[in-house]
C-alpha positions as a printed Julia matrix, in Angstrom:
136×3 Matrix{Float64}:
   0.0     0.0     0.0
   2.84    2.39    0.86
   4.4     1.75   -2.55
   1.08    2.55   -4.27
   0.8     5.8    -2.33
   4.36    6.8    -3.24
   3.67    5.92   -6.88
   0.47    7.97   -6.86
   2.2    11.0    -5.36
   5.31   10.76   -7.56
   5.3    13.81   -9.88
   7.53   11.92  -12.34
   4.49    9.84  -13.3
   2.91   12.82  -15.03
  -0.72   13.9   -15.1
  -1.64   11.63  -17.98
  -0.95    8.54  -15.86
  -2.75    9.83  -12.8
  -6.04    7.92  -13.27
  -4.5     4.41  -13.5
  -2.36    5.15  -10.45
  -5.41    6.41   -8.56
  -7.45    3.36   -9.62
  -4.73    1.01   -8.37
  -4.57    2.86   -5.05
  -8.37    2.85   -4.66
  -8.58   -0.9    -5.37
  -5.83   -1.65   -2.87
  -7.67    0.39   -0.24
 -10.92   -1.5    -0.93
  -9.11   -4.83   -0.66
  -7.49   -3.77    2.61
 -10.83   -2.68    4.08
 -12.43   -5.97    3.03
  -9.61   -7.96    4.65
 -10.02   -5.89    7.82
 -13.77   -6.49    7.97
 -13.31  -10.23    7.42
 -10.68  -10.3    10.18
 -13.09   -8.43   12.49
 -15.48  -11.4    12.24
 -12.99  -13.28   14.44
 -12.79  -10.61   17.17
 -13.69  -11.55   20.75
 -16.1    -8.66   21.22
 -19.53   -9.61   19.88
 -20.41   -6.04   18.86
 -17.3    -5.9    16.66
 -18.37   -9.1    14.86
 -21.9    -7.75   14.49
 -20.76   -4.44   13.0
 -18.38   -6.17   10.61
 -21.25   -8.39    9.43
 -23.45   -5.37    8.79
 -20.68   -3.61    6.84
 -19.99   -6.71    4.75
 -23.69   -7.07    4.02
 -23.77   -3.46    2.83
 -20.95   -4.24    0.4
 -23.11   -6.97   -1.1
 -21.56   -9.16   -3.81
 -18.3    -7.19   -3.61
 -17.74   -8.91   -0.25
 -18.11  -12.45   -1.59
 -14.69  -13.34   -0.15
 -16.33  -13.09    3.29
 -18.74  -15.99    2.62
 -16.66  -18.7     4.39
 -16.1   -16.56    7.51
 -19.75  -15.49    7.65
 -20.82  -19.14    7.25
 -18.63  -20.17   10.18
 -20.03  -17.31   12.23
 -23.63  -18.25   11.41
 -22.95  -21.85   12.37
 -21.11  -21.35   15.63
 -21.09  -17.81   17.07
 -22.19  -17.81   20.7
 -24.02  -14.51   20.2
 -27.45  -15.0    18.61
 -27.56  -11.45   17.25
 -24.18  -11.92   15.59
 -25.42  -15.13   13.98
 -28.53  -13.38   12.69
 -26.48  -10.5    11.25
 -24.07  -12.98    9.65
 -27.05  -14.67    7.98
 -28.33  -11.34    6.65
 -24.88  -10.44    5.37
 -24.56  -13.81    3.65
 -27.9   -13.3     1.98
 -26.77   -9.94    0.67
 -23.73  -11.5    -0.99
 -26.12  -12.84   -3.63
 -25.64  -16.06   -5.56
 -22.19  -16.59   -4.01
 -23.85  -17.43   -0.71
 -26.48  -19.88   -1.95
 -24.34  -23.04   -1.67
 -22.99  -22.23    1.82
 -26.5   -21.37    3.01
 -27.9   -24.62    1.69
 -25.15  -26.5     3.53
 -26.02  -24.6     6.72
 -29.68  -25.48    6.22
 -28.71  -29.14    6.54
 -27.14  -28.78   10.01
 -28.79  -30.1    13.18
 -29.28  -26.76   14.92
 -32.82  -25.41   14.3
 -31.76  -21.76   14.73
 -29.01  -22.14   12.14
 -31.45  -23.76    9.72
 -33.96  -20.94   10.2
 -31.32  -18.25    9.75
 -30.0   -19.96    6.63
 -33.5   -20.14    5.19
 -34.1   -16.45    5.95
 -30.8   -15.55    4.33
 -31.68  -17.55    1.21
 -34.71  -15.33    0.86
 -32.48  -12.29    1.2
 -30.13  -13.64   -1.49
 -32.7   -13.24   -4.26
 -31.85  -16.79   -5.16
 -34.04  -18.73   -7.51
 -36.36  -20.15   -4.86
 -37.29  -23.18   -6.94
 -33.72  -24.3    -7.53
 -32.76  -23.53   -3.93
 -35.7   -25.54   -2.6
 -34.83  -28.53   -4.79
 -31.2   -28.41   -3.57
 -32.38  -28.27    0.05
 -34.65  -31.26   -0.42
 -31.94  -33.42   -2.03
């Protein structure tokens, strides 16, 4: 990231190359924020995990890399609110989250199954194909 900042600020790059340098810097910042939010899902403080889930859900499909961590959180977080927010965030990831949610629907815990089902509805998934996969 430091190298990208130095490259962006380097006057030797000229004005004509400013946009590609800015785009590279902006993408790196987005990637770093995403990594930070995914890491926050592992924090000890429940509120931190909840807020990270909300932020990832707001990013929608751009946060698809968070699907495995959100799935783990939905399955096993000790905080019910955090699990619920992880389910909502997963649903907002779109089609990326359908397979993990179907797997979670098959677990023994009734709360996890209900949250997974709710999140499938949030995912705008094709309900017919999702239902057939659940019933298999």
